[in-house]
Coordinates of C-alpha atoms (C1' of nucleotides) in Angstrom, one line a residue:
Chain A
M1 CA 31.7 15.5 19.8
A2 CA 29.2 14.3 16.1
D3 CA 26.2 13.3 17.1
G4 CA 25.7 8.9 17.0
V5 CA 22.5 9.7 15.4
Q6 CA 22.7 6.0 13.2
F7 CA 23.8 4.4 16.2
P8 CA 21.2 4.8 19.3
A9 CA 22.5 5.4 22.9
V10 CA 21.9 2.3 25.3
R11 CA 23.2 1.7 28.0
V12 CA 24.6 -1.1 29.9
S13 CA 25.1 -2.1 33.8
C14 CA 29.4 -0.9 34.3
Q15 CA 28.9 -4.7 36.0
R16 CA 28.6 -5.9 32.1
C17 CA 30.9 -4.0 30.9
D18 CA 34.2 -5.5 28.8
V19 CA 36.6 -3.3 30.1
R20 CA 34.7 -2.9 34.1
G21 CA 38.6 -3.9 35.5
R22 CA 41.3 -2.5 32.9
A23 CA 39.8 1.4 32.2
I24 CA 39.6 4.1 33.7
C25 CA 36.4 2.9 36.4
A26 CA 39.3 -0.1 37.8
D27 CA 40.0 0.9 40.8
C28 CA 37.0 2.0 41.1
A29 CA 34.5 1.3 45.1
P30 CA 30.8 0.8 45.1
A31 CA 29.8 4.1 45.5
E32 CA 32.4 6.0 43.2
L33 CA 31.1 3.6 39.6
E34 CA 27.5 4.2 41.3
E35 CA 28.4 7.3 40.2
L36 CA 30.1 7.0 37.2
D37 CA 26.6 4.8 36.5
R38 CA 25.2 7.2 36.6
I39 CA 26.5 9.8 34.6
K40 CA 27.3 7.8 31.3
L41 CA 25.8 6.9 28.2
Y42 CA 26.9 4.4 25.9
R43 CA 26.9 5.6 22.2
R44 CA 28.4 5.0 18.5
F45 CA 30.5 5.7 16.3
A46 CA 30.6 4.3 12.8
A47 CA 34.3 3.3 11.1
G48 CA 35.9 6.7 9.5
E49 CA 33.1 8.5 11.5
M50 CA 34.9 12.0 12.6
I51 CA 35.0 12.2 17.3
A52 CA 36.4 15.1 17.4
W53 CA 37.6 18.0 15.0
A54 CA 41.3 19.0 16.3
G55 CA 40.9 22.5 18.4
E56 CA 37.0 21.7 18.3
R57 CA 34.5 21.9 21.9
M58 CA 34.8 18.7 23.2
P59 CA 32.7 17.6 25.4
M60 CA 31.9 14.7 26.1
I61 CA 34.8 12.2 27.0
G62 CA 35.4 8.6 27.4
S63 CA 36.1 5.0 27.4
V64 CA 36.7 2.9 24.7
I65 CA 34.2 0.1 25.4
E66 CA 34.8 -1.8 20.9
G67 CA 36.6 -1.1 18.7
V68 CA 39.7 1.6 17.6
A69 CA 39.5 5.4 17.5
S70 CA 42.6 7.2 15.9
L71 CA 44.1 10.0 17.4
S72 CA 46.1 12.2 14.6
S73 CA 47.1 15.9 12.9
T74 CA 47.3 17.1 10.0
L75 CA 49.5 20.2 8.6
P76 CA 48.3 22.8 7.1
D77 CA 49.9 20.8 3.2
G78 CA 47.6 17.6 4.4
R79 CA 50.7 15.6 5.7
R80 CA 48.3 13.3 8.8
Q81 CA 49.9 11.7 11.0
T82 CA 48.0 10.0 13.3
V83 CA 50.1 10.1 16.9
G84 CA 47.3 7.3 19.2
L85 CA 45.0 4.3 18.3
M86 CA 42.6 4.0 21.5
L87 CA 41.9 0.9 21.9
P88 CA 39.5 -0.9 23.9
S89 CA 39.8 0.6 27.8
D90 CA 40.9 2.9 26.7
F91 CA 40.4 7.0 28.1
L92 CA 39.3 9.9 25.2
G93 CA 39.9 13.6 26.0
R94 CA 41.6 15.6 28.5
P95 CA 40.2 16.7 31.8
G96 CA 40.6 20.8 32.4
R97 CA 40.3 21.1 28.0
D98 CA 37.6 22.0 27.4
R99 CA 38.4 21.3 23.7
A100 CA 40.3 18.2 21.2
G101 CA 43.3 17.7 20.7
Y102 CA 43.6 15.7 17.9
D103 CA 41.4 14.9 16.2
V104 CA 39.9 11.5 17.0
Q105 CA 38.4 9.3 13.9
A106 CA 36.3 5.1 14.5
A107 CA 39.1 3.6 12.5
T108 CA 36.3 0.4 13.0
E109 CA 33.6 1.1 14.4
V110 CA 33.4 2.2 17.8
T111 CA 31.5 1.1 21.4
F112 CA 32.3 4.5 23.4
C113 CA 31.3 5.1 27.2
M114 CA 30.9 8.7 27.7
F115 CA 30.9 11.4 30.6
R116 CA 29.0 15.4 30.2
A117 CA 33.2 16.3 31.0
Q118 CA 32.1 18.8 33.4
E119 CA 30.2 16.3 35.9
F120 CA 33.1 14.3 35.0
E121 CA 36.3 16.4 36.2
R122 CA 33.6 17.3 39.8
L123 CA 34.2 13.5 40.2
L124 CA 37.3 13.7 39.8
E125 CA 38.4 15.9 41.7
R126 CA 36.7 13.9 44.9
S127 CA 38.2 10.8 43.9
P128 CA 41.8 9.7 44.3
R129 CA 41.3 6.6 43.8
L130 CA 39.5 7.6 39.7
S131 CA 42.5 10.7 39.4
H132 CA 45.4 8.0 39.9
R133 CA 43.9 5.6 37.5
L134 CA 43.7 8.4 35.2
L135 CA 47.6 9.4 36.3
E136 CA 48.7 5.9 35.5
M137 CA 47.1 5.4 32.4
K138 CA 48.8 8.9 30.5
L139 CA 51.6 7.9 32.1
D140 CA 51.9 4.5 30.0
E141 CA 50.0 6.6 26.9
L142 CA 52.7 7.9 27.1
D143 CA 55.7 5.6 27.7
V144 CA 53.6 3.8 24.4
A145 CA 54.1 7.1 22.2
R146 CA 57.8 7.5 23.1
E147 CA 58.4 3.5 21.6
W148 CA 56.2 5.0 18.8
M149 CA 58.5 7.5 18.3
V150 CA 62.0 5.6 17.7
L151 CA 59.6 3.5 14.9
L152 CA 58.7 6.7 13.5
G153 CA 62.7 8.7 13.7
R154 CA 64.5 5.2 13.6
K155 CA 63.0 2.2 11.8
T156 CA 62.6 1.2 8.2
A157 CA 59.1 1.0 6.7
R158 CA 60.6 -3.4 7.1
E159 CA 60.6 -2.9 10.3
R160 CA 57.2 -0.5 11.1
I161 CA 55.2 -3.2 9.1
A162 CA 56.3 -6.0 11.4
S163 CA 56.5 -3.7 14.4
L164 CA 53.1 -3.5 13.9
L165 CA 52.0 -6.9 13.4
V166 CA 53.7 -7.6 16.4
M167 CA 52.1 -5.4 18.1
F168 CA 49.3 -5.9 17.1
G169 CA 49.6 -10.2 17.1
E170 CA 50.8 -9.4 21.2
R171 CA 47.4 -7.5 21.6
E172 CA 45.2 -10.5 20.1
A173 CA 46.7 -13.7 20.8
G174 CA 47.8 -12.4 24.5
A175 CA 51.2 -14.2 22.4
R176 CA 53.9 -12.0 24.5
D177 CA 56.6 -14.4 23.9
G178 CA 56.5 -18.0 24.5
T179 CA 53.9 -18.3 20.7
S180 CA 54.8 -20.9 19.0
G181 CA 52.2 -21.9 17.0
T182 CA 50.1 -19.8 14.6
I183 CA 48.6 -16.3 15.1
R184 CA 45.7 -15.5 12.4
F185 CA 43.8 -12.1 13.1
P186 CA 42.3 -9.6 11.4
L187 CA 44.1 -6.6 10.9
R188 CA 41.0 -4.4 11.4
I189 CA 41.9 -0.9 10.3
T190 CA 42.9 0.5 6.9
R191 CA 46.1 0.7 4.8
E192 CA 46.2 4.4 4.8
A193 CA 44.7 3.9 8.9
M194 CA 48.1 2.1 9.3
A195 CA 50.4 4.0 6.7
D196 CA 49.3 6.6 8.8
Y197 CA 50.2 5.6 12.0
L198 CA 53.8 4.3 10.5
G199 CA 54.9 7.8 8.7
V200 CA 55.1 5.9 5.5
T201 CA 52.8 5.6 2.4
I202 CA 50.1 3.2 1.6
E203 CA 51.7 2.1 -0.8
T204 CA 54.8 1.4 1.3
V205 CA 52.7 -0.3 3.4
S206 CA 50.9 -3.3 0.6
R207 CA 54.4 -3.3 -1.1
Q208 CA 56.0 -4.4 2.2
L209 CA 53.7 -6.4 3.3
S210 CA 54.0 -8.0 -0.1
Q211 CA 57.9 -8.3 0.8
L212 CA 56.5 -10.1 4.0
R213 CA 54.7 -12.7 2.5
R214 CA 56.7 -13.5 -0.3
E215 CA 59.2 -14.8 2.1
G216 CA 56.5 -16.1 4.3
L217 CA 57.0 -14.5 7.5
I218 CA 53.3 -13.9 7.0
R219 CA 49.8 -14.8 5.4
L220 CA 47.3 -11.8 3.8
L221 CA 44.0 -13.9 4.3
E222 CA 40.9 -12.6 3.5
S223 CA 39.1 -8.8 4.6
R224 CA 42.4 -8.4 6.2
G225 CA 43.0 -11.5 7.7
V226 CA 46.7 -11.4 7.9
E227 CA 48.4 -15.1 9.8
I228 CA 52.3 -15.1 11.4
S229 CA 53.1 -19.2 11.6
D230 CA 56.8 -17.8 13.1
F231 CA 55.4 -15.0 15.2
A232 CA 59.6 -14.6 16.6
A233 CA 60.4 -14.4 13.5
L234 CA 58.2 -12.3 13.0
R235 CA 59.8 -10.3 15.5
R236 CA 62.8 -10.0 14.8
E237 CA 62.6 -8.3 11.6
A238 CA 60.6 -5.5 14.0
G239 CA 63.8 -4.3 14.7
G240 CA 64.0 -4.2 18.9
P241 CA 62.4 -4.1 21.3
E242 CA 59.1 -4.6 21.9
Chain B
M1 CA 71.5 6.3 39.0
A2 CA 75.1 8.2 39.0
D3 CA 76.8 9.9 41.6
G4 CA 77.7 13.3 40.9
V5 CA 80.7 13.1 42.4
Q6 CA 82.9 15.4 40.7
F7 CA 79.0 18.4 41.5
P8 CA 78.7 18.0 45.0
A9 CA 75.8 18.4 46.8
V10 CA 74.3 22.1 47.9
R11 CA 70.9 22.8 49.5
V12 CA 69.3 25.7 48.1
S13 CA 65.9 26.9 49.7
C14 CA 62.7 26.3 48.3
Q15 CA 61.5 29.6 48.0
R16 CA 64.7 31.2 46.5
C17 CA 64.2 27.9 43.9
D18 CA 64.0 29.3 39.4
V19 CA 61.3 27.0 38.9
R20 CA 59.3 27.2 42.5
G21 CA 56.2 28.3 40.4
R22 CA 56.2 26.1 37.3
A23 CA 58.1 23.2 38.5
I24 CA 55.7 19.7 40.8
C25 CA 55.9 22.3 43.9
A26 CA 53.7 24.7 41.9
D27 CA 50.4 24.1 43.8
C28 CA 52.0 23.0 47.2
A29 CA 51.0 24.9 49.9
P30 CA 53.8 26.4 52.3
A31 CA 52.7 23.3 54.5
E32 CA 53.6 21.0 51.5
L33 CA 56.4 22.6 50.6
E34 CA 58.3 22.2 54.3
E35 CA 57.2 19.0 53.0
L36 CA 59.4 18.9 49.8
D37 CA 62.4 21.5 51.2
R38 CA 63.5 18.6 53.5
I39 CA 63.3 14.4 51.7
K40 CA 65.5 16.9 48.6
L41 CA 68.8 17.5 48.2
Y42 CA 70.3 19.2 45.0
R43 CA 73.1 17.3 43.1
R44 CA 74.6 18.2 40.0
F45 CA 75.4 16.5 36.3
A46 CA 78.4 17.4 34.0
A47 CA 77.4 17.9 30.6
G48 CA 77.6 14.1 28.6
E49 CA 77.2 12.6 31.5
M50 CA 75.1 9.7 32.5
I51 CA 71.9 10.5 34.9
A52 CA 70.3 6.8 34.7
W53 CA 70.2 3.9 32.3
A54 CA 67.1 2.4 30.6
G55 CA 66.3 -0.7 33.3
E56 CA 68.8 0.1 35.5
R57 CA 67.2 0.8 39.4
M58 CA 66.6 4.3 39.2
P59 CA 65.8 5.5 43.3
M60 CA 66.0 9.2 42.7
I61 CA 63.1 11.3 40.6
G62 CA 62.7 14.7 40.5
S63 CA 63.2 18.1 38.8
V64 CA 65.4 20.1 36.4
I65 CA 66.4 23.3 37.7
E66 CA 68.6 24.4 35.6
G67 CA 70.5 22.4 31.7
V68 CA 69.1 20.0 29.1
A69 CA 68.3 16.2 30.0
S70 CA 67.8 13.8 26.9
L71 CA 65.4 11.1 26.8
S72 CA 66.5 8.3 24.5
S73 CA 66.1 4.9 23.7
T74 CA 68.2 2.9 21.7
L75 CA 67.6 0.1 19.5
P76 CA 69.9 -3.8 19.5
D77 CA 71.7 -1.8 16.8
G78 CA 72.4 1.2 18.2
R79 CA 70.4 3.2 16.0
R80 CA 69.3 5.4 18.9
Q81 CA 65.9 8.3 19.5
T82 CA 65.2 10.6 21.8
V83 CA 62.9 10.8 22.7
G84 CA 62.6 13.9 25.2
L85 CA 64.2 16.5 25.9
M86 CA 63.9 17.6 29.5
L87 CA 64.4 21.0 30.3
P88 CA 64.0 23.3 33.7
S89 CA 61.2 22.5 35.6
D90 CA 60.6 19.6 33.7
F91 CA 60.3 16.2 36.4
L92 CA 62.1 13.9 35.5
G93 CA 61.3 10.0 37.3
R94 CA 57.7 7.4 37.3
P95 CA 56.2 7.5 40.2
G96 CA 55.3 3.7 40.6
R97 CA 58.2 3.0 38.9
D98 CA 61.5 2.0 40.6
R99 CA 62.9 0.6 36.5
A100 CA 64.1 4.2 34.4
G101 CA 62.1 3.0 30.6
Y102 CA 64.7 5.3 29.0
D103 CA 68.6 6.6 29.3
V104 CA 68.3 9.5 31.2
Q105 CA 71.9 12.3 29.9
A106 CA 73.2 15.7 31.1
A107 CA 73.0 17.7 27.6
T108 CA 74.0 19.9 29.0
E109 CA 75.5 21.3 32.9
V110 CA 72.6 20.1 34.5
T111 CA 71.0 20.9 38.0
F112 CA 68.9 18.6 38.9
C113 CA 66.5 17.8 42.7
M114 CA 65.9 14.8 44.0
F115 CA 63.5 13.7 46.1
R116 CA 64.2 9.6 46.9
A117 CA 61.3 7.9 45.0
Q118 CA 59.3 6.5 47.8
E119 CA 59.6 9.1 50.5
F120 CA 57.8 11.5 47.4
E121 CA 55.6 8.9 46.4
R122 CA 54.5 8.7 50.2
L123 CA 54.3 12.5 50.0
L124 CA 52.0 12.4 47.0
E125 CA 49.7 9.9 48.1
R126 CA 48.5 11.9 50.9
S127 CA 48.5 15.2 48.9
P128 CA 46.2 15.7 45.6
R129 CA 47.2 19.1 44.9
L130 CA 51.0 17.4 44.4
S131 CA 49.0 14.7 42.8
H132 CA 46.7 17.2 40.1
R133 CA 49.7 19.1 39.1
L134 CA 51.7 15.7 38.3
L135 CA 49.3 14.6 35.8
E136 CA 48.9 18.4 33.7
M137 CA 52.8 18.0 33.6
K138 CA 53.1 14.7 32.4
L139 CA 49.5 15.5 30.5
D140 CA 51.5 18.2 28.5
E141 CA 55.1 16.5 28.1
L142 CA 52.8 13.5 26.4
D143 CA 50.8 16.4 24.3
V144 CA 54.8 17.4 23.4
A145 CA 55.4 14.1 23.2
R146 CA 52.5 13.4 20.3
E147 CA 53.7 16.4 17.8
W148 CA 57.7 14.9 17.4
M149 CA 55.7 12.2 16.7
V150 CA 54.3 14.2 13.5
L151 CA 57.3 16.0 12.9
L152 CA 59.3 12.6 13.4
G153 CA 56.9 10.6 10.9
R154 CA 56.0 12.9 8.4
K155 CA 58.1 16.3 8.1
T156 CA 61.4 17.5 6.2
A157 CA 65.0 17.7 7.1
R158 CA 64.6 20.8 6.9
E159 CA 61.0 21.8 8.1
R160 CA 62.2 19.5 11.5
I161 CA 65.4 21.9 11.7
A162 CA 63.5 24.8 11.5
S163 CA 61.4 22.9 14.1
L164 CA 63.5 22.3 16.5
L165 CA 64.6 26.0 16.0
V166 CA 61.4 27.7 16.0
M167 CA 61.0 25.5 19.4
F168 CA 63.9 26.4 21.3
G169 CA 63.5 30.1 19.8
E170 CA 60.5 30.5 21.5
R171 CA 61.4 29.3 24.4
E172 CA 64.4 31.5 24.8
A173 CA 63.2 34.7 24.2
G174 CA 59.4 34.3 25.4
A175 CA 59.0 35.1 21.7
R176 CA 55.0 33.9 21.5
D177 CA 53.9 35.6 18.2
G178 CA 55.4 39.0 17.3
T179 CA 58.6 38.2 17.6
S180 CA 60.0 41.3 15.7
G181 CA 63.4 42.1 17.0
T182 CA 66.3 39.4 15.9
I183 CA 67.0 36.6 18.1
R184 CA 70.0 35.6 19.3
F185 CA 70.1 32.7 21.7
P186 CA 73.0 29.6 22.1
L187 CA 71.7 26.1 20.8
R188 CA 73.4 24.3 23.8
I189 CA 73.4 20.7 22.3
T190 CA 75.5 19.5 20.6
R191 CA 74.6 18.4 16.9
E192 CA 74.7 14.7 18.0
A193 CA 71.8 15.9 20.1
M194 CA 69.4 17.4 18.2
A195 CA 69.9 14.7 14.9
D196 CA 68.9 11.7 17.9
Y197 CA 65.6 13.9 18.5
L198 CA 64.7 15.4 15.0
G199 CA 65.4 11.3 13.8
V200 CA 68.2 12.6 11.1
T201 CA 72.4 12.0 11.0
I202 CA 74.1 14.6 11.8
E203 CA 75.4 15.3 8.7
T204 CA 71.2 16.2 7.6
V205 CA 71.4 18.1 10.5
S206 CA 75.2 20.2 9.5
R207 CA 73.5 20.7 5.5
Q208 CA 70.6 22.0 6.8
L209 CA 71.7 24.4 9.6
S210 CA 73.9 25.8 6.7
Q211 CA 71.2 25.5 3.4
L212 CA 69.1 28.1 6.3
R213 CA 72.3 30.4 6.4
R214 CA 73.2 30.1 2.8
E215 CA 69.8 31.6 2.2
G216 CA 69.8 34.3 5.0
L217 CA 66.6 32.7 7.4
I218 CA 70.0 32.4 9.9
R219 CA 72.8 33.2 11.3
L220 CA 75.7 30.4 13.1
L221 CA 77.7 32.3 15.6
E222 CA 80.1 30.7 17.8
S223 CA 79.4 27.8 20.6
R224 CA 76.9 27.5 19.2
G225 CA 75.2 30.1 18.6
V226 CA 72.7 30.6 16.5
E227 CA 70.8 33.6 15.6
I228 CA 67.4 34.9 14.1
S229 CA 66.0 38.0 11.8
D230 CA 62.7 37.0 10.9
F231 CA 61.0 34.9 13.3
A232 CA 58.3 34.4 11.3
A233 CA 59.4 33.4 8.3
L234 CA 61.8 30.5 10.3
R235 CA 58.3 29.3 11.1
R236 CA 57.1 29.4 7.6
E237 CA 60.1 27.1 7.1
A238 CA 58.9 24.7 9.6
G239 CA 55.8 23.4 8.3
G240 CA 52.9 23.8 10.6
P241 CA 51.0 24.2 13.4
E242 CA 53.6 24.1 16.1
Chain C
dC1 C1' 102.3 20.3 19.4
dG2 C1' 99.7 15.7 19.7
dC3 C1' 95.1 14.2 20.2
dC4 C1' 90.1 14.5 20.9
dT5 C1' 85.6 15.6 20.2
dC6 C1' 82.7 18.3 17.0
dA7 C1' 81.6 19.6 12.6
dT8 C1' 81.1 20.5 7.5
dT9 C1' 80.9 20.0 2.8
dG10 C1' 81.1 15.8 -1.1
dA11 C1' 80.5 11.9 -3.6
dT12 C1' 77.5 8.2 -3.4
dA13 C1' 73.3 5.6 -3.5
dA14 C1' 70.0 3.0 -0.6
dC15 C1' 65.6 4.0 0.7
dC16 C1' 61.0 5.5 0.0
dT17 C1' 57.7 9.0 -2.1
dT18 C1' 55.4 10.1 -6.6
dC19 C1' 52.8 8.7 -10.2
dA20 C1' 50.4 6.2 -13.2
dA21 C1' 48.0 1.7 -14.0
dG22 C1' 44.9 -1.4 -13.0
dA23 C1' 43.0 -5.3 -10.0
dC24 C1' 39.7 -6.5 -7.0
dC25 C1' 34.8 -5.4 -5.0
dA26 C1' 30.8 -4.3 -3.0
dG27 C1' 26.3 -1.6 -3.8
dT28 C1' 23.4 0.4 -7.2
dG29 C1' 20.5 1.5 -11.3
dG30 C1' 19.7 0.0 -16.1
Chain D
dC1 C1' 22.2 -9.4 -15.4
dC2 C1' 25.7 -6.5 -16.3
dA3 C1' 27.4 -2.1 -16.6
dC4 C1' 29.4 1.6 -13.6
dT5 C1' 31.3 3.8 -9.8
dG6 C1' 33.9 4.3 -6.1
dG7 C1' 36.7 3.1 -2.4
dT8 C1' 40.5 -0.3 -1.9
dC9 C1' 45.2 -2.4 -2.4
dT10 C1' 48.2 -4.5 -5.2
dT11 C1' 52.1 -4.0 -8.9
dG12 C1' 55.6 -0.8 -11.1
dA13 C1' 58.8 3.1 -12.7
dA14 C1' 61.0 6.8 -11.9
dG15 C1' 62.7 10.1 -8.6
dG16 C1' 64.2 12.8 -4.8
dT17 C1' 65.2 12.9 -0.1
dT18 C1' 68.0 11.2 3.3
dA19 C1' 71.2 8.7 4.7
dT20 C1' 76.3 6.2 4.8
dC21 C1' 81.4 6.7 3.5
dA22 C1' 85.1 9.3 3.9
dA23 C1' 87.7 13.7 3.6
dT24 C1' 89.4 17.3 6.2
dG25 C1' 89.3 21.9 9.3
dA26 C1' 88.2 23.5 14.2
dG27 C1' 89.3 24.0 19.0
dG28 C1' 90.1 22.9 23.7
dC29 C1' 93.7 20.1 26.4
dG30 C1' 97.3 17.5 28.2

DNA sequence: CGCCTCATTGATAACCTTCAAGACCAGTGG
DNA sequence: CCACTGGTCTTGAAGGTTATCAATGAGGCG
């Protein structure tokens, strides 16, 4: 695990935490929360910084508080595929394993709430609420991973881009279905990160975004912003259940 | 859940079960095993039979005892992607959800050890050993799913076929690494099932298998059998970490 | 035997990658 | 102030890989 040298550790009370209520600690009783509070540590990582390397020891596990971290695998010849985007409240690391299964990289600046793996595991054994919550979260991750398998295995480049925009848009605007108004939000991640996640090249990402722009489905704003005037129309381009 | 009309229910003692020791019940104490024994039911499904439909109620969950079941998603226009192959000992179903997330189909004849979802969940709440085991198994599934994302996102058709053969071969022969001798095993599933899992068409599966055969890396035997003389060579064709 | 499913093979075309060039921007140092 | 550099992004041209369409063969079963 890299030292976040340029970003010193910070202490924030769990009560005031942004993801309290939807992170691993969501169901904790006050006593459990207190225990977590005692062994936790906030740390920040700069955009692009590695948080862990596949196969290396990873003594710290924990929750993403803010920002986006990517999990990715690299083939021997350098081809890379992102297999998960960790967003605020997601739990990073596998209790019971002391080595990272993937490269973990901060895609944006990331604030991370860390626990020493061993201490956390001990707490996990004593707390059914905590382990039940972990199970639920990992089952959700499994569903997301499988949904992404459909995208990677069967969708066209155009549909992949549209799917990503829809996913971000829903997160951003709380835009469940009847999103009639105009949505505008920052993509946050680079074209390369998008390409790695979508299983295409950065050129294809760029071309498809331009194509959607030319067709009036989206507008590209500065500093990686996008504007979607007709969210339902974009969703139709995403090629289904999403 | 479809009625396995043509295959009547069977009772088998957990003690004599093929997957006892690696299924959900692996860590169970005798008392827990007895409880499972009481609420379980063996059922067989014919090859091709649907076990559950995505979005439909799925009142039974349980372990695959024998055979292969596929989890797959279908896009509105009919494109289909298999997102998981459930092999003997794998646990099918998500406790806490009463609807199936995917189409579940018997790819071969399947023997299934079923529990009523509600009864199983009650047991799960009372047994930390059971729930811990479930967590471990689902975390393994998550790793497998992510490994497959790399295949779907980045590997060539040739590498996909080779990867699948390597995966089956390892399962079959317990062929960890130093597999020097000739391996021979049945693929069990149709070309269509392979294609759905690999994110390619059946024609591509067929062509790549023929190509590998022409190059002497594999031999195609009757009734879907394959023979691999140089397993390490095939593994090299699979394009990496596997 | 006819019909069905499953599998193989060929021809053609579409889609996406690869290779290449250039735009834009921020930061740095002369 | 401006040139230079590195990183990010866009766009074009060419080529390769895989999908699509189509025909045929092999095997099982009524």
